Short mmCIF file of C-alpha atoms in Angstrom, two decimals:
data_model
loop_
_atom_site.label_atom_id
_atom_site.label_comp_id
_atom_site.label_asym_id
_atom_site.label_seq_id
_atom_site.Cartn_x
_atom_site.Cartn_y
_atom_site.Cartn_z
CA MET A 580 77.04 9.35 20.90
CA SER A 581 76.96 8.53 17.02
CA VAL A 582 77.41 11.12 14.69
CA ARG A 583 75.22 11.50 11.64
CA PRO A 584 76.94 11.60 8.01
CA LEU A 585 75.58 15.39 7.41
CA ASP A 586 77.83 15.98 10.66
CA VAL A 587 80.99 15.45 9.31
CA LEU A 588 80.20 17.48 5.90
CA ASN A 589 79.42 20.02 8.20
CA ARG A 590 82.61 20.16 10.03
CA SER A 591 84.49 19.69 6.87
CA LEU A 592 83.51 23.20 5.21
CA LYS A 593 86.18 25.39 4.61
CA SER A 594 88.31 22.32 4.05
CA PRO A 595 89.85 19.80 1.51
CA VAL A 596 87.55 16.86 0.94
CA ILE A 597 87.88 13.67 -1.66
CA VAL A 598 84.80 13.04 -3.41
CA ARG A 599 84.88 9.52 -5.09
CA LEU A 600 81.50 9.07 -7.94
CA LYS A 601 79.89 6.14 -9.11
CA GLY A 602 82.01 4.61 -12.11
CA GLY A 603 85.13 5.98 -9.98
CA ARG A 604 85.82 9.30 -10.69
CA GLU A 605 87.33 11.45 -7.92
CA PHE A 606 87.24 15.06 -7.20
CA ARG A 607 89.32 17.20 -4.84
CA GLY A 608 88.74 20.75 -3.53
CA THR A 609 87.75 22.61 -0.49
CA LEU A 610 83.85 21.79 0.54
CA ASP A 611 82.11 24.64 -0.03
CA GLY A 612 78.34 23.85 1.02
CA TYR A 613 75.69 21.09 0.88
CA ASP A 614 72.64 19.70 1.46
CA ILE A 615 70.66 16.86 2.55
CA HIS A 616 70.38 15.23 -0.81
CA MET A 617 74.45 14.94 -0.43
CA ASN A 618 74.07 17.78 -2.94
CA LEU A 619 78.38 19.17 -2.68
CA VAL A 620 79.93 22.95 -3.34
CA LEU A 621 83.21 22.49 -4.50
CA LEU A 622 85.82 25.32 -4.74
CA ASN A 623 89.22 24.57 -6.36
CA ALA A 624 88.04 21.23 -7.68
CA GLU A 625 90.51 19.32 -9.73
CA GLU A 626 88.98 15.59 -11.13
CA ILE A 627 91.73 12.58 -10.23
CA GLN A 628 92.24 9.99 -11.81
CA GLY A 629 94.88 7.29 -11.02
CA GLY A 630 96.19 9.30 -8.76
CA GLU A 631 96.86 12.72 -11.54
CA VAL A 632 95.05 15.81 -11.43
CA VAL A 633 93.30 15.09 -14.80
CA LYS A 634 91.59 18.78 -14.51
CA LYS A 635 90.91 21.83 -12.62
CA ILE A 636 87.59 22.94 -12.46
CA GLY A 637 87.00 25.11 -10.28
CA SER A 638 83.66 25.49 -8.57
CA ILE A 639 81.71 22.84 -9.06
CA VAL A 640 78.37 21.83 -7.62
CA ILE A 641 78.12 17.45 -7.60
CA ARG A 642 74.79 16.15 -7.82
CA GLY A 643 74.57 13.68 -4.54
CA ASP A 644 72.86 11.45 -6.38
CA THR A 645 76.25 10.13 -7.95
CA VAL A 646 78.22 10.37 -4.75
CA VAL A 647 80.08 7.30 -3.33
CA PHE A 648 81.50 8.83 -0.61
CA ILE A 649 83.55 11.84 0.84
CA SER A 650 86.72 11.89 3.22
CA PRO A 651 88.05 15.00 4.83
CA SER A 652 91.56 15.27 3.56
CA THR A 653 93.76 15.14 5.91
CA GLY A 654 96.74 17.14 4.79
CA GLY A 655 99.04 13.85 4.22
CA ASP A 656 97.66 11.22 2.46
CA MET B 708 61.70 -10.30 18.37
CA SER B 709 62.47 -9.43 15.14
CA VAL B 710 66.10 -7.23 15.48
CA ARG B 711 65.87 -4.32 13.19
CA PRO B 712 68.79 -3.14 10.90
CA LEU B 713 69.53 -0.05 12.13
CA ASP B 714 69.50 -1.47 15.94
CA VAL B 715 72.37 -3.65 14.50
CA LEU B 716 74.50 -0.28 12.92
CA ASN B 717 73.45 0.91 16.14
CA ARG B 718 75.37 -1.94 18.37
CA SER B 719 78.13 -1.52 16.01
CA LEU B 720 79.34 1.91 16.85
CA LYS B 721 82.55 2.22 18.10
CA SER B 722 83.16 -1.33 16.55
CA PRO B 723 84.83 -2.00 13.39
CA VAL B 724 82.80 -2.91 10.58
CA ILE B 725 83.05 -4.62 6.98
CA VAL B 726 81.47 -2.31 3.90
CA ARG B 727 80.27 -3.86 0.57
CA LEU B 728 79.18 -1.34 -2.00
CA LYS B 729 77.69 -1.89 -5.17
CA GLY B 730 80.80 -2.56 -8.16
CA GLY B 731 82.36 -5.07 -5.36
CA ARG B 732 84.59 -2.37 -3.63
CA GLU B 733 85.02 -3.04 0.00
CA PHE B 734 85.78 -0.20 3.28
CA ARG B 735 86.81 -1.62 6.33
CA GLY B 736 87.02 0.57 9.76
CA THR B 737 85.22 1.88 12.90
CA LEU B 738 81.60 2.44 12.64
CA ASP B 739 81.19 6.24 14.10
CA GLY B 740 77.68 7.15 12.82
CA TYR B 741 75.11 6.42 10.49
CA ASP B 742 71.60 7.89 9.73
CA ILE B 743 68.41 6.63 8.44
CA HIS B 744 69.37 6.19 4.53
CA MET B 745 72.25 3.75 5.68
CA ASN B 746 74.27 6.62 5.22
CA LEU B 747 77.54 5.65 7.15
CA VAL B 748 80.87 7.34 9.53
CA LEU B 749 83.75 5.57 9.56
CA LEU B 750 86.82 6.15 11.21
CA ASN B 751 90.01 4.70 9.82
CA ALA B 752 88.70 3.43 7.12
CA GLU B 753 90.59 1.21 4.82
CA GLU B 754 89.82 0.28 1.33
CA ILE B 755 89.79 -3.08 0.21
CA GLN B 756 90.30 -5.65 -2.79
CA GLY B 757 90.84 -8.93 -3.01
CA GLY B 758 91.67 -8.96 1.03
CA GLU B 759 94.36 -6.50 0.08
CA VAL B 760 94.55 -3.00 1.58
CA VAL B 761 94.82 -0.57 -1.30
CA LYS B 762 94.33 2.84 0.42
CA LYS B 763 93.62 4.19 3.46
CA ILE B 764 91.26 6.86 3.35
CA GLY B 765 90.79 7.92 6.84
CA SER B 766 87.51 8.76 7.60
CA ILE B 767 85.21 9.08 5.06
CA VAL B 768 80.94 9.34 4.46
CA ILE B 769 79.54 6.43 2.28
CA ARG B 770 76.15 7.15 0.73
CA GLY B 771 73.74 4.33 1.69
CA ASP B 772 72.26 4.37 -1.58
CA THR B 773 76.02 2.80 -2.60
CA VAL B 774 75.41 -0.17 -0.03
CA VAL B 775 75.12 -3.89 0.06
CA PHE B 776 75.76 -4.46 3.15
CA ILE B 777 77.56 -3.91 6.48
CA SER B 778 78.87 -6.45 8.53
CA PRO B 779 80.45 -5.81 12.54
CA SER B 780 83.55 -7.62 11.56
CA THR B 781 84.21 -9.97 14.67
CA GLY B 782 88.17 -10.22 15.68
CA GLY B 783 89.22 -13.03 13.45
CA ASP B 784 87.66 -13.29 10.13
CA MET C 236 43.57 -14.35 1.35
CA SER C 237 46.68 -12.22 0.16
CA VAL C 238 49.94 -13.42 2.04
CA ARG C 239 51.59 -9.92 2.37
CA PRO C 240 55.36 -10.03 1.52
CA LEU C 241 56.71 -8.82 4.84
CA ASP C 242 54.51 -11.68 6.19
CA VAL C 243 56.45 -14.04 4.86
CA LEU C 244 59.74 -12.60 6.30
CA ASN C 245 58.29 -12.38 9.53
CA ARG C 246 56.92 -16.44 9.45
CA SER C 247 60.62 -16.79 8.76
CA LEU C 248 62.81 -15.15 11.80
CA LYS C 249 65.06 -17.18 13.20
CA SER C 250 65.16 -18.74 10.29
CA PRO C 251 67.49 -19.97 7.77
CA VAL C 252 66.88 -18.31 4.51
CA ILE C 253 68.84 -17.77 1.10
CA VAL C 254 68.92 -14.31 0.00
CA ARG C 255 70.35 -13.36 -3.91
CA LEU C 256 71.78 -10.28 -4.56
CA LYS C 257 71.92 -8.09 -8.17
CA GLY C 258 74.25 -8.79 -9.72
CA GLY C 259 73.69 -12.91 -8.26
CA ARG C 260 75.85 -13.35 -5.42
CA GLU C 261 73.42 -15.39 -2.40
CA PHE C 262 73.87 -14.97 1.39
CA ARG C 263 72.60 -17.91 3.06
CA GLY C 264 72.15 -16.96 6.52
CA THR C 265 69.23 -16.90 9.67
CA LEU C 266 66.80 -13.94 9.19
CA ASP C 267 67.09 -12.30 12.40
CA GLY C 268 65.06 -9.15 11.73
CA TYR C 269 63.82 -6.61 8.44
CA ASP C 270 62.28 -3.61 7.60
CA ILE C 271 60.15 -2.20 5.41
CA HIS C 272 62.53 -1.34 3.01
CA MET C 273 63.41 -4.99 3.07
CA ASN C 274 66.46 -4.33 4.93
CA LEU C 275 67.49 -7.48 6.29
CA VAL C 276 69.38 -8.78 9.26
CA LEU C 277 70.81 -11.92 8.58
CA LEU C 278 72.93 -14.29 11.00
CA ASN C 279 75.58 -16.79 10.71
CA ALA C 280 75.85 -15.64 7.22
CA GLU C 281 77.68 -17.11 4.24
CA GLU C 282 78.26 -16.00 1.07
CA ILE C 283 77.76 -17.78 -1.85
CA GLN C 284 78.44 -18.20 -5.43
CA GLY C 285 77.91 -20.97 -7.66
CA GLY C 286 76.53 -23.04 -4.80
CA GLU C 287 79.79 -22.93 -3.13
CA VAL C 288 80.72 -20.87 0.52
CA VAL C 289 83.00 -18.16 -0.42
CA LYS C 290 82.64 -16.36 2.83
CA LYS C 291 81.51 -16.99 6.15
CA ILE C 292 80.90 -13.61 7.29
CA GLY C 293 78.43 -13.57 10.40
CA SER C 294 76.41 -11.34 10.70
CA ILE C 295 74.84 -9.09 8.60
CA VAL C 296 72.89 -6.14 7.08
CA ILE C 297 71.77 -6.27 4.05
CA ARG C 298 70.23 -3.26 1.84
CA GLY C 299 66.76 -4.47 0.40
CA ASP C 300 67.53 -1.53 -2.68
CA THR C 301 70.15 -5.27 -3.50
CA VAL C 302 67.65 -7.52 -2.88
CA VAL C 303 66.31 -9.79 -6.04
CA PHE C 304 64.92 -12.46 -3.67
CA ILE C 305 64.66 -13.89 -0.22
CA SER C 306 63.29 -17.71 -0.23
CA PRO C 307 63.36 -19.60 3.22
CA SER C 308 65.28 -22.73 2.89
CA THR C 309 63.52 -25.60 3.97
CA GLY C 310 66.04 -27.95 4.68
CA GLY C 311 66.68 -30.16 2.05
CA ASP C 312 66.97 -28.15 -1.22
CA MET D 456 78.30 29.69 6.45
CA SER D 457 77.44 26.37 4.20
CA VAL D 458 76.60 27.24 0.64
CA ARG D 459 73.53 25.73 -0.43
CA PRO D 460 74.20 23.85 -4.07
CA LEU D 461 71.13 25.71 -5.60
CA ASP D 462 72.31 28.84 -4.91
CA VAL D 463 75.05 28.25 -7.01
CA LEU D 464 72.88 27.75 -9.73
CA ASN D 465 71.05 31.02 -8.74
CA ARG D 466 74.36 32.63 -8.94
CA SER D 467 75.04 31.48 -11.79
CA LEU D 468 71.99 32.66 -13.86
CA LYS D 469 72.37 33.93 -17.12
CA SER D 470 76.31 32.93 -17.12
CA PRO D 471 77.93 29.97 -18.79
CA VAL D 472 77.79 26.89 -17.69
CA ILE D 473 79.76 23.07 -18.23
CA VAL D 474 77.15 20.13 -17.25
CA ARG D 475 78.33 16.77 -17.08
CA LEU D 476 75.97 13.96 -17.44
CA LYS D 477 75.81 10.52 -16.77
CA GLY D 478 77.85 8.67 -19.30
CA GLY D 479 80.12 11.27 -19.84
CA ARG D 480 78.65 13.65 -21.87
CA GLU D 481 79.38 17.01 -21.79
CA PHE D 482 77.20 20.52 -22.32
CA ARG D 483 77.96 23.93 -22.37
CA GLY D 484 75.50 26.68 -22.63
CA THR D 485 74.41 29.47 -20.60
CA LEU D 486 72.31 28.79 -17.40
CA ASP D 487 68.76 29.98 -17.86
CA GLY D 488 66.84 28.45 -15.09
CA TYR D 489 66.94 25.10 -12.94
CA ASP D 490 64.36 23.70 -10.45
CA ILE D 491 65.38 21.84 -7.41
CA HIS D 492 65.57 18.59 -8.84
CA MET D 493 68.35 19.89 -10.39
CA ASN D 494 66.26 19.84 -14.19
CA LEU D 495 68.36 22.86 -15.70
CA VAL D 496 67.29 25.33 -19.32
CA LEU D 497 70.12 26.02 -20.64
CA LEU D 498 70.56 28.54 -23.89
CA ASN D 499 72.59 27.82 -26.92
CA ALA D 500 74.00 25.17 -26.26
CA GLU D 501 76.91 22.87 -27.48
CA GLU D 502 77.50 19.41 -26.72
CA ILE D 503 81.01 18.59 -26.31
CA GLN D 504 83.16 15.19 -26.31
CA GLY D 505 87.40 14.89 -25.95
CA GLY D 506 87.28 18.90 -25.75
CA GLU D 507 85.39 19.27 -28.97
CA VAL D 508 82.04 20.65 -29.47
CA VAL D 509 80.36 17.64 -31.86
CA LYS D 510 76.80 19.92 -32.07
CA LYS D 511 75.17 22.67 -31.77
CA ILE D 512 71.22 22.22 -29.95
CA GLY D 513 70.40 25.94 -28.98
CA SER D 514 68.15 25.56 -25.91
CA ILE D 515 67.57 22.42 -23.90
CA VAL D 516 65.87 21.09 -20.65
CA ILE D 517 68.10 18.65 -18.52
CA ARG D 518 66.62 16.17 -16.63
CA GLY D 519 68.47 16.44 -12.88
CA ASP D 520 68.49 12.94 -12.66
CA THR D 521 70.94 12.53 -15.88
CA VAL D 522 73.41 15.33 -14.26
CA VAL D 523 76.81 14.05 -12.49
CA PHE D 524 77.79 18.52 -11.68
CA ILE D 525 77.78 21.23 -12.73
CA SER D 526 80.45 23.55 -13.18
CA PRO D 527 80.01 27.44 -13.50
CA SER D 528 82.91 28.21 -16.25
CA THR D 529 84.81 30.67 -15.75
CA GLY D 530 85.96 32.41 -19.58
CA GLY D 531 89.52 30.64 -19.40
CA ASP D 532 89.51 27.07 -18.69
CA MET E 824 36.38 -0.04 -17.59
CA SER E 825 39.55 0.51 -16.85
CA VAL E 826 41.74 -2.75 -15.37
CA ARG E 827 43.84 -1.48 -12.62
CA PRO E 828 47.49 -3.64 -12.27
CA LEU E 829 47.02 -4.70 -8.95
CA ASP E 830 44.15 -6.12 -9.68
CA VAL E 831 44.50 -8.63 -11.77
CA LEU E 832 47.40 -9.85 -9.42
CA ASN E 833 44.29 -9.89 -7.09
CA ARG E 834 42.40 -11.87 -9.54
CA SER E 835 45.68 -13.86 -9.86
CA LEU E 836 46.10 -14.92 -6.44
CA LYS E 837 46.65 -18.88 -5.66
CA SER E 838 46.89 -19.33 -9.90
CA PRO E 839 50.52 -20.01 -12.10
CA VAL E 840 51.84 -16.70 -13.12
CA ILE E 841 54.89 -16.05 -14.53
CA VAL E 842 57.55 -13.43 -13.11
CA ARG E 843 60.03 -11.61 -15.69
CA LEU E 844 63.13 -9.81 -13.32
CA LYS E 845 65.26 -7.23 -14.97
CA GLY E 846 68.58 -9.36 -16.00
CA GLY E 847 66.40 -11.92 -18.02
CA ARG E 848 65.51 -14.56 -14.98
CA GLU E 849 62.04 -15.81 -14.54
CA PHE E 850 60.48 -17.35 -12.11
CA ARG E 851 57.23 -19.81 -12.27
CA GLY E 852 54.81 -20.45 -9.53
CA THR E 853 51.65 -19.74 -7.40
CA LEU E 854 51.15 -16.33 -6.45
CA ASP E 855 50.11 -16.21 -3.44
CA GLY E 856 50.70 -12.62 -2.29
CA TYR E 857 51.68 -9.07 -3.51
CA ASP E 858 52.07 -5.31 -1.98
CA ILE E 859 51.29 -2.47 -3.46
CA HIS E 860 54.84 -1.94 -4.67
CA MET E 861 54.62 -4.84 -6.34
CA ASN E 862 56.39 -7.03 -4.28
CA LEU E 863 55.99 -10.89 -4.52
CA VAL E 864 54.93 -14.22 -2.57
CA LEU E 865 55.52 -17.57 -4.97
CA LEU E 866 54.48 -20.85 -4.10
CA ASN E 867 56.31 -23.66 -5.59
CA ALA E 868 58.43 -21.62 -7.72
CA GLU E 869 61.08 -22.85 -10.03
CA GLU E 870 63.70 -20.79 -11.79
CA ILE E 871 63.29 -20.71 -15.77
CA GLN E 872 66.09 -20.01 -18.00
CA GLY E 873 65.66 -20.42 -21.71
CA GLY E 874 62.29 -22.55 -21.03
CA GLU E 875 64.03 -24.80 -18.79
CA VAL E 876 63.26 -25.33 -14.92
CA VAL E 877 67.48 -24.23 -13.63
CA LYS E 878 66.77 -24.50 -10.20
CA LYS E 879 64.01 -25.45 -8.02
CA ILE E 880 63.30 -22.58 -4.72
CA GLY E 881 60.03 -23.27 -2.33
CA SER E 882 58.73 -20.00 -1.59
CA ILE E 883 59.91 -16.63 -2.54
CA VAL E 884 59.39 -13.29 -1.59
CA ILE E 885 60.61 -10.82 -5.03
CA ARG E 886 61.11 -7.39 -4.48
CA GLY E 887 59.47 -5.82 -7.00
CA ASP E 888 61.59 -3.29 -7.74
CA THR E 889 63.07 -6.65 -9.86
CA VAL E 890 60.51 -7.48 -11.40
CA VAL E 891 59.98 -6.00 -15.52
CA PHE E 892 56.26 -8.05 -16.53
CA ILE E 893 54.02 -10.42 -14.33
CA SER E 894 51.85 -12.86 -16.50
CA PRO E 895 48.92 -15.05 -15.48
CA SER E 896 50.04 -18.17 -16.91
CA THR E 897 47.32 -20.10 -18.52
CA GLY E 898 47.71 -23.75 -18.57
CA GLY E 899 49.27 -24.37 -22.16
CA ASP E 900 51.43 -21.65 -23.76
CA MET F 1209 64.57 36.42 -13.23
CA SER F 1210 65.05 32.16 -13.84
CA VAL F 1211 63.37 30.20 -16.28
CA ARG F 1212 61.68 26.83 -14.82
CA PRO F 1213 62.36 23.81 -17.03
CA LEU F 1214 58.75 22.87 -17.25
CA ASP F 1215 57.83 25.92 -18.68
CA VAL F 1216 60.19 25.61 -21.87
CA LEU F 1217 58.29 22.58 -22.09
CA ASN F 1218 54.89 24.94 -22.04
CA ARG F 1219 56.68 26.85 -24.53
CA SER F 1220 57.38 23.72 -26.93
CA LEU F 1221 53.94 23.09 -26.63
CA LYS F 1222 52.71 22.03 -30.34
CA SER F 1223 56.14 22.69 -31.51
CA PRO F 1224 58.86 20.69 -32.99
CA VAL F 1225 61.42 19.16 -29.72
CA ILE F 1226 64.19 16.14 -30.06
CA VAL F 1227 63.97 13.61 -27.09
CA ARG F 1228 67.42 12.28 -26.32
CA LEU F 1229 66.70 9.00 -23.97
CA LYS F 1230 69.58 7.24 -22.25
CA GLY F 1231 71.41 4.43 -24.08
CA GLY F 1232 71.70 7.76 -26.64
CA ARG F 1233 68.16 6.74 -28.25
CA GLU F 1234 66.13 10.22 -30.07
CA PHE F 1235 62.95 11.02 -30.85
CA ARG F 1236 61.63 14.13 -33.28
CA GLY F 1237 58.26 14.78 -32.83
CA THR F 1238 55.53 17.84 -32.12
CA LEU F 1239 54.83 18.15 -27.77
CA ASP F 1240 51.88 17.66 -27.59
CA GLY F 1241 51.83 17.29 -23.40
CA TYR F 1242 53.69 16.10 -20.89
CA ASP F 1243 53.41 16.50 -16.62
CA ILE F 1244 55.42 17.00 -13.91
CA HIS F 1245 57.33 13.80 -13.83
CA MET F 1246 58.47 15.01 -17.53
CA ASN F 1247 56.46 12.13 -19.38
CA LEU F 1248 56.29 13.52 -22.32
CA VAL F 1249 53.94 13.58 -25.48
CA LEU F 1250 54.69 13.32 -28.80
CA LEU F 1251 52.30 13.21 -32.33
CA ASN F 1252 54.09 12.50 -35.34
CA ALA F 1253 57.08 11.15 -33.60
CA GLU F 1254 60.51 9.73 -35.45
CA GLU F 1255 62.93 7.64 -33.98
CA ILE F 1256 66.39 8.39 -35.08
CA GLN F 1257 69.73 6.63 -34.89
CA GLY F 1258 73.19 8.87 -36.51
CA GLY F 1259 71.07 10.95 -37.92
CA GLU F 1260 69.11 9.42 -39.72
CA VAL F 1261 65.19 8.42 -39.35
CA VAL F 1262 65.32 4.64 -38.58
CA LYS F 1263 61.30 4.46 -37.45
CA LYS F 1264 57.66 6.43 -37.52
CA ILE F 1265 55.88 6.32 -34.32
CA GLY F 1266 52.61 8.28 -34.85
CA SER F 1267 52.13 9.26 -31.29
CA ILE F 1268 54.50 8.35 -28.21
CA VAL F 1269 54.04 8.63 -25.08
CA ILE F 1270 57.72 8.58 -23.28
CA ARG F 1271 58.65 7.92 -19.68
CA GLY F 1272 60.31 11.06 -18.28
CA ASP F 1273 62.94 8.19 -16.25
CA THR F 1274 64.49 7.33 -19.36
CA VAL F 1275 64.83 10.99 -20.56
CA VAL F 1276 67.81 12.91 -20.57
CA PHE F 1277 67.24 16.46 -22.65
CA ILE F 1278 64.58 17.65 -24.30
CA SER F 1279 64.88 20.54 -27.33
CA PRO F 1280 63.19 22.50 -29.07
CA SER F 1281 63.64 22.34 -32.22
CA THR F 1282 64.08 25.00 -34.29
CA GLY F 1283 63.93 24.74 -38.06
CA GLY F 1284 67.21 24.77 -39.37
CA ASP F 1285 69.90 22.27 -37.49
CA MET G 954 45.89 23.24 -24.62
CA SER G 955 48.26 20.24 -23.15
CA VAL G 956 47.04 16.82 -23.38
CA ARG G 957 48.28 14.98 -19.81
CA PRO G 958 50.68 11.63 -20.57
CA LEU G 959 47.98 9.59 -18.40
CA ASP G 960 45.18 10.98 -20.47
CA VAL G 961 47.12 9.07 -23.94
CA LEU G 962 46.61 5.62 -22.08
CA ASN G 963 43.40 6.50 -21.27
CA ARG G 964 42.10 7.24 -24.15
CA SER G 965 44.09 4.74 -25.44
CA LEU G 966 41.94 1.94 -23.27
CA LYS G 967 40.96 -1.27 -25.39
CA SER G 968 43.21 -0.71 -28.24
CA PRO G 969 46.67 -2.25 -29.57
CA VAL G 970 49.69 -0.48 -28.19
CA ILE G 971 53.78 -0.93 -28.79
CA VAL G 972 55.33 -1.02 -25.23
CA ARG G 973 58.91 -0.28 -25.42
CA LEU G 974 61.21 -1.84 -22.23
CA LYS G 975 64.48 -0.91 -21.09
CA GLY G 976 66.49 -3.01 -22.53
CA GLY G 977 65.40 -2.47 -25.81
CA ARG G 978 62.04 -5.82 -25.67
CA GLU G 979 58.87 -4.40 -27.33
CA PHE G 980 55.75 -5.85 -26.01
CA ARG G 981 52.41 -5.13 -28.64
CA GLY G 982 48.91 -5.86 -26.97
CA THR G 983 45.45 -4.17 -26.23
CA LEU G 984 45.65 -1.75 -23.89
CA ASP G 985 43.46 -3.07 -20.44
CA GLY G 986 44.94 -0.87 -17.71
CA TYR G 987 47.54 0.90 -16.75
CA ASP G 988 47.61 3.13 -13.30
CA ILE G 989 49.61 6.47 -12.08
CA HIS G 990 53.16 4.70 -12.03
CA MET G 991 52.73 3.76 -15.76
CA ASN G 992 51.90 0.15 -14.49
CA LEU G 993 50.32 -1.23 -17.42
CA VAL G 994 47.67 -4.20 -18.44
CA LEU G 995 47.98 -6.10 -21.54
CA LEU G 996 45.76 -8.76 -22.98
CA ASN G 997 46.80 -11.09 -26.04
CA ALA G 998 50.58 -9.96 -25.11
CA GLU G 999 53.06 -10.48 -27.68
CA GLU G 1000 57.12 -10.46 -26.78
CA ILE G 1001 58.43 -8.92 -30.15
CA GLN G 1002 62.17 -8.62 -31.12
CA GLY G 1003 63.49 -7.33 -34.45
CA GLY G 1004 59.43 -6.76 -36.03
CA GLU G 1005 58.99 -10.64 -35.12
CA VAL G 1006 57.01 -11.71 -32.55
CA VAL G 1007 58.87 -14.24 -30.34
CA LYS G 1008 56.86 -15.17 -27.60
CA LYS G 1009 52.24 -15.01 -27.07
CA ILE G 1010 51.68 -14.40 -23.71
CA GLY G 1011 48.70 -13.25 -22.87
CA SER G 1012 47.69 -11.60 -20.39
CA ILE G 1013 50.30 -9.41 -18.78
CA VAL G 1014 51.18 -6.63 -16.37
CA ILE G 1015 54.15 -5.05 -17.26
CA ARG G 1016 56.23 -2.60 -14.22
CA GLY G 1017 55.99 1.09 -15.33
CA ASP G 1018 59.57 1.27 -14.11
CA THR G 1019 60.95 -0.30 -16.73
CA VAL G 1020 58.90 1.48 -19.63
CA VAL G 1021 60.04 3.85 -22.48
CA PHE G 1022 57.82 4.37 -24.28
CA ILE G 1023 54.10 3.17 -24.96
CA SER G 1024 52.70 4.30 -28.68
CA PRO G 1025 49.55 3.34 -29.27
CA SER G 1026 49.44 1.34 -32.65
CA THR G 1027 47.81 2.11 -35.29
CA GLY G 1028 46.36 -0.08 -37.72
CA GLY G 1029 49.17 0.21 -40.67
CA ASP G 1030 53.00 0.75 -39.30
#
């Protein structure tokens, strides 16, 4: 009955997610891939600070080691 | 007679938990899954600071690497 | 003749222990379980700061990664 | 359907990338190689701070352990 | 001809040692056990700050991960 | 077609390199060896701060764990 | 032709070395042993700060995890 964390990532493929990193930075984008280390691939990634987009980055590979959490972003906040 | 830490997580599935992260942040939510790295899946997650809900996040995958403790939350505090 | 660290944890099961975490926080509680990573299960856990109980937490799973030391607490301090 | 993070690196070989490191430093350069630890080889690497080139470094081997993200850089920013 | 670090710990069993931890804390006590991770068991442990005993702790299990060094303490300082 | 990071180290043997460590320190010297952990051996090593040589160290074994990057140093800067 | 980092340690056995730790502390002493984790055994160890001996420690086991570099100390500095 337990949902495995990587299953949640799998279900979120091609959908928008929010990723928070150690140190507080956040990225938004479309989850395009991941691996067992929680390394992530985001498309149309944007870096967020204080709720504001500070940088559009395009596609990005994030090392899982720096990730605090990943949240499927569900339209309205 | 020893209780294994992952057994406690298993018994807490579908129940409310509090998760404290390195750096002091806390999340509350319903534990929907975990794995052996203590990566966690929370539903209806809320981020807490100083006892106040600062953000409603929905579902969330937390990397075990950043977890300090997980506490089954038992109704009254 | 050497005592293995996990043996000490085993002998402390169902007994009160003090756990200090990186960053200086301490928890007191009854050791209810552990695993080889020194992940710990405490019952009736209390968070301590400067010798004072700042929070009663109930049961708690602590990640071994954040533990500095565990001390069987022997009645009088 | 999931894109593996290392595949993205593979597709970026011989192309310009931006690499952000823990602590905030960024390097730009041509991705000339990588391994499974995300150790990277950049050619014509430049160190960037606040959007400015602060140092031209030539070729460089970056340890994956220090990497936050790698972004294929697509001409215009 | 090389002395293995764990051999030194073995020769120090039942003898007084000083253990310095990351962050600068020191513990004195009788080394009662260890394992290959350098997890340590001390008896009659005392926490030291600036050369002063700030806390008597009794027996203690220290996680090797937090250890900087272990020094057999040879009577006079 | 991908260059492996350790191949770059191999090609740099007996040549001058610059090594930056976590925390910002840099060492210059002749790369005399390495292993798969990116532990490095430098000969005629000099510690650099702000572009100035602050210490001549001779030969040195650097733990890979502390390395941010290694750059073959190509005569002119 | 490459010198392996552990070979350098082996050649330095019974000879004076300088060990710098994360956080900047240095120890001088005679290298009496090591293992593959770069855990080190020093004899007649002295802790150094700003070039001054601040503490004579005798024999010491240093965890490799905290080591930045090890330098065979060659008589004159």
